[in-house]
Amino acid sequence: MLVLSRKSNESIMIGNNVEIVVLGVEGDHVKIGIRAPKEVDIYRKEIYLAIQSENRAAAINPVSIDDVSKLFKK
């Protein structure tokens, strides 16, 4: 893990097109901004983990073609 210190309004570059900007620090809370191309998905970690879990569950429990067909009839 790379550990860096930054002050308000300082930033970190990831690759050529992702910039992490420290917008402010209040107590133990840090407000950050992320500049990235629209095609780069950005999630809070807990949301990312939930998406991964749902994807795994969907892969384990495939939907039958009849169930898919019913969705289009609604």
CSV table of N, CA and C in Angstrom, one decimal:
chain,number,residue,atom,x,y,z
A,1,MET,N,0.8,-1.2,0.0
A,1,MET,CA,0.0,0.0,0.0
A,1,MET,C,0.9,1.2,0.0
A,2,LEU,N,0.5,2.2,-0.9
A,2,LEU,CA,1.2,3.4,-0.9
A,2,LEU,C,0.5,4.4,0.0
A,3,VAL,N,1.2,5.0,0.9
A,3,VAL,CA,0.7,6.0,1.8
A,3,VAL,C,1.2,7.4,1.5
A,4,LEU,N,0.3,8.4,1.3
A,4,LEU,CA,0.7,9.7,1.0
A,4,LEU,C,0.1,10.7,1.9
A,5,SER,N,0.7,11.8,2.2
A,5,SER,CA,0.1,12.9,2.9
A,5,SER,C,-0.3,14.0,1.9
A,6,ARG,N,-1.5,14.5,2.1
A,6,ARG,CA,-1.9,15.6,1.2
A,6,ARG,C,-2.7,16.6,2.1
A,7,LYS,N,-2.6,17.9,1.7
A,7,LYS,CA,-3.4,18.9,2.4
A,7,LYS,C,-4.6,19.3,1.6
A,8,SER,N,-5.5,20.1,2.1
A,8,SER,CA,-6.6,20.6,1.3
A,8,SER,C,-6.2,21.2,0.0
A,9,ASN,N,-6.9,20.9,-1.0
A,9,ASN,CA,-6.6,21.4,-2.4
A,9,ASN,C,-5.4,20.8,-3.1
A,10,GLU,N,-4.8,19.8,-2.4
A,10,GLU,CA,-3.7,19.0,-3.1
A,10,GLU,C,-4.3,17.8,-3.7
A,11,SER,N,-3.7,17.2,-4.6
A,11,SER,CA,-4.2,16.0,-5.3
A,11,SER,C,-3.2,14.9,-5.6
A,12,ILE,N,-3.7,13.8,-6.0
A,12,ILE,CA,-3.0,12.6,-6.3
A,12,ILE,C,-3.5,12.2,-7.7
A,13,MET,N,-2.5,11.8,-8.6
A,13,MET,CA,-2.9,11.3,-9.9
A,13,MET,C,-2.8,9.8,-9.9
A,14,ILE,N,-3.8,9.1,-10.5
A,14,ILE,CA,-3.7,7.7,-10.8
A,14,ILE,C,-3.7,7.5,-12.3
A,15,GLY,N,-2.6,7.1,-12.8
A,15,GLY,CA,-2.5,7.0,-14.3
A,15,GLY,C,-2.5,8.4,-14.9
A,16,ASN,N,-3.0,8.5,-16.1
A,16,ASN,CA,-3.0,9.7,-16.8
A,16,ASN,C,-4.3,10.5,-16.7
A,17,ASN,N,-5.4,9.8,-16.2
A,17,ASN,CA,-6.6,10.5,-16.3
A,17,ASN,C,-7.5,10.4,-15.1
A,18,VAL,N,-7.0,10.0,-13.9
A,18,VAL,CA,-7.8,10.0,-12.7
A,18,VAL,C,-7.1,10.8,-11.7
A,19,GLU,N,-7.8,11.8,-11.1
A,19,GLU,CA,-7.2,12.7,-10.1
A,19,GLU,C,-8.1,12.7,-8.9
A,20,ILE,N,-7.4,12.4,-7.7
A,20,ILE,CA,-8.1,12.4,-6.4
A,20,ILE,C,-7.7,13.8,-5.8
A,21,VAL,N,-8.7,14.6,-5.4
A,21,VAL,CA,-8.4,15.9,-4.8
A,21,VAL,C,-8.9,15.9,-3.4
A,22,VAL,N,-8.1,16.4,-2.4
A,22,VAL,CA,-8.5,16.6,-1.1
A,22,VAL,C,-9.3,17.9,-1.0
A,23,LEU,N,-10.6,17.9,-0.8
A,23,LEU,CA,-11.4,19.1,-0.7
A,23,LEU,C,-11.4,19.7,0.6
A,24,GLY,N,-11.3,18.9,1.7
A,24,GLY,CA,-11.3,19.4,3.0
A,24,GLY,C,-11.1,18.4,4.1
A,25,VAL,N,-10.7,18.8,5.2
A,25,VAL,CA,-10.5,17.9,6.4
A,25,VAL,C,-11.2,18.5,7.6
A,26,GLU,N,-12.1,17.8,8.2
A,26,GLU,CA,-12.9,18.2,9.4
A,26,GLU,C,-12.8,17.1,10.4
A,27,GLY,N,-12.0,17.3,11.4
A,27,GLY,CA,-11.8,16.3,12.4
A,27,GLY,C,-11.3,15.0,11.8
A,28,ASP,N,-12.0,13.9,12.0
A,28,ASP,CA,-11.5,12.6,11.4
A,28,ASP,C,-12.2,12.3,10.0
A,29,HIS,N,-12.9,13.3,9.4
A,29,HIS,CA,-13.5,13.1,8.1
A,29,HIS,C,-12.7,13.9,7.1
A,30,VAL,N,-12.5,13.2,6.0
A,30,VAL,CA,-11.8,13.8,4.8
A,30,VAL,C,-12.7,13.8,3.6
A,31,LYS,N,-12.9,15.0,3.0
A,31,LYS,CA,-13.8,15.1,1.9
A,31,LYS,C,-12.9,15.1,0.6
A,32,ILE,N,-13.2,14.1,-0.3
A,32,ILE,CA,-12.3,14.0,-1.5
A,32,ILE,C,-13.2,14.2,-2.7
A,33,GLY,N,-12.6,14.6,-3.8
A,33,GLY,CA,-13.2,14.7,-5.1
A,33,GLY,C,-12.4,13.8,-6.1
A,34,ILE,N,-13.1,13.3,-7.0
A,34,ILE,CA,-12.5,12.4,-8.0
A,34,ILE,C,-12.8,12.9,-9.4
A,35,ARG,N,-11.8,13.2,-10.2
A,35,ARG,CA,-12.0,13.6,-11.6
A,35,ARG,C,-11.5,12.4,-12.4
A,36,ALA,N,-12.4,11.8,-13.2
A,36,ALA,CA,-12.1,10.7,-14.0
A,36,ALA,C,-13.0,10.7,-15.2
A,37,PRO,N,-12.6,10.0,-16.3
A,37,PRO,CA,-13.5,9.8,-17.5
A,37,PRO,C,-14.8,9.2,-17.1
A,38,LYS,N,-15.8,9.4,-17.8
A,38,LYS,CA,-17.2,8.9,-17.5
A,38,LYS,C,-17.2,7.3,-17.6
A,39,GLU,N,-16.3,6.8,-18.4
A,39,GLU,CA,-16.3,5.3,-18.6
A,39,GLU,C,-15.6,4.6,-17.4
A,40,VAL,N,-15.0,5.4,-16.4
A,40,VAL,CA,-14.4,4.8,-15.3
A,40,VAL,C,-15.5,4.7,-14.2
A,41,ASP,N,-15.8,3.5,-13.7
A,41,ASP,CA,-16.7,3.3,-12.6
A,41,ASP,C,-16.1,3.6,-11.3
A,42,ILE,N,-16.8,4.4,-10.5
A,42,ILE,CA,-16.3,4.8,-9.2
A,42,ILE,C,-17.4,4.4,-8.1
A,43,TYR,N,-17.0,3.6,-7.2
A,43,TYR,CA,-18.0,3.2,-6.1
A,43,TYR,C,-17.3,3.3,-4.7
A,44,ARG,N,-18.2,3.6,-3.7
A,44,ARG,CA,-17.7,3.4,-2.4
A,44,ARG,C,-17.5,1.9,-2.2
A,45,LYS,N,-16.5,1.6,-1.4
A,45,LYS,CA,-16.1,0.1,-1.3
A,45,LYS,C,-17.3,-0.7,-0.9
A,46,GLU,N,-18.2,-0.3,0.1
A,46,GLU,CA,-19.3,-1.1,0.5
A,46,GLU,C,-20.3,-1.4,-0.6
A,47,ILE,N,-20.4,-0.4,-1.5
A,47,ILE,CA,-21.3,-0.6,-2.6
A,47,ILE,C,-20.7,-1.5,-3.6
A,48,TYR,N,-19.4,-1.4,-3.9
A,48,TYR,CA,-18.7,-2.3,-4.8
A,48,TYR,C,-18.8,-3.7,-4.3
A,49,LEU,N,-18.6,-3.9,-3.0
A,49,LEU,CA,-18.7,-5.3,-2.5
A,49,LEU,C,-20.1,-5.9,-2.6
A,50,ALA,N,-21.1,-5.0,-2.4
A,50,ALA,CA,-22.5,-5.5,-2.6
A,50,ALA,C,-22.7,-5.9,-4.0
A,51,ILE,N,-22.2,-5.1,-5.0
A,51,ILE,CA,-22.4,-5.4,-6.4
A,51,ILE,C,-21.7,-6.7,-6.7
A,52,GLN,N,-20.5,-6.9,-6.2
A,52,GLN,CA,-19.8,-8.2,-6.5
A,52,GLN,C,-20.6,-9.4,-5.9
A,53,SER,N,-21.1,-9.2,-4.7
A,53,SER,CA,-21.9,-10.3,-4.1
A,53,SER,C,-23.1,-10.6,-4.9
A,54,GLU,N,-23.9,-9.6,-5.4
A,54,GLU,CA,-25.0,-9.8,-6.2
A,54,GLU,C,-24.7,-10.5,-7.5
A,55,ASN,N,-23.6,-10.1,-8.1
A,55,ASN,CA,-23.1,-10.7,-9.3
A,55,ASN,C,-22.8,-12.2,-9.1
A,56,ARG,N,-22.1,-12.5,-8.0
A,56,ARG,CA,-21.8,-13.9,-7.7
A,56,ARG,C,-23.1,-14.7,-7.5
A,57,ALA,N,-24.1,-14.2,-6.8
A,57,ALA,CA,-25.3,-14.8,-6.5
A,57,ALA,C,-26.1,-15.1,-7.8
A,58,ALA,N,-26.1,-14.1,-8.7
A,58,ALA,CA,-26.8,-14.2,-10.0
A,58,ALA,C,-26.1,-15.3,-10.9
A,59,ALA,N,-24.8,-15.5,-10.8
A,59,ALA,CA,-24.1,-16.5,-11.6
A,59,ALA,C,-24.4,-17.9,-11.1
A,60,ILE,N,-24.6,-18.0,-9.8
A,60,ILE,CA,-24.9,-19.3,-9.2
A,60,ILE,C,-26.3,-19.7,-9.4
A,61,ASN,N,-27.3,-18.8,-9.4
A,61,ASN,CA,-28.7,-19.1,-9.6
A,61,ASN,C,-29.2,-18.5,-10.9
A,62,PRO,N,-28.9,-19.3,-12.0
A,62,PRO,CA,-29.3,-18.8,-13.3
A,62,PRO,C,-30.8,-18.7,-13.4
A,63,VAL,N,-31.3,-17.8,-14.2
A,63,VAL,CA,-32.7,-17.6,-14.5
A,63,VAL,C,-33.1,-18.4,-15.7
A,64,SER,N,-34.3,-19.1,-15.6
A,64,SER,CA,-34.7,-19.9,-16.8
A,64,SER,C,-35.2,-19.0,-17.9
A,65,ILE,N,-35.3,-19.5,-19.1
A,65,ILE,CA,-35.8,-18.7,-20.2
A,65,ILE,C,-37.2,-18.4,-20.0
A,66,ASP,N,-38.0,-19.3,-19.4
A,66,ASP,CA,-39.4,-19.0,-19.1
A,66,ASP,C,-39.6,-17.8,-18.2
A,67,ASP,N,-38.7,-17.7,-17.1
A,67,ASP,CA,-38.8,-16.6,-16.2
A,67,ASP,C,-38.4,-15.3,-17.0
A,68,VAL,N,-37.5,-15.3,-17.9
A,68,VAL,CA,-37.1,-14.1,-18.6
A,68,VAL,C,-38.3,-13.7,-19.5
A,69,SER,N,-38.9,-14.7,-20.1
A,69,SER,CA,-40.0,-14.5,-21.0
A,69,SER,C,-41.2,-13.8,-20.3
A,70,LYS,N,-41.4,-14.2,-19.0
A,70,LYS,CA,-42.5,-13.6,-18.2
A,70,LYS,C,-42.2,-12.1,-17.9
A,71,LEU,N,-40.9,-11.8,-17.8
A,71,LEU,CA,-40.6,-10.4,-17.6
A,71,LEU,C,-41.0,-9.5,-18.7
A,72,PHE,N,-40.8,-10.0,-19.9
A,72,PHE,CA,-41.2,-9.2,-21.1
A,72,PHE,C,-42.7,-9.1,-21.3
A,73,LYS,N,-43.5,-10.0,-20.8
A,73,LYS,CA,-44.9,-10.0,-20.9
A,73,LYS,C,-45.6,-9.0,-20.0
A,74,LYS,N,-44.8,-8.5,-19.0
A,74,LYS,CA,-45.4,-7.5,-18.0
A,74,LYS,C,-45.6,-6.2,-18.6
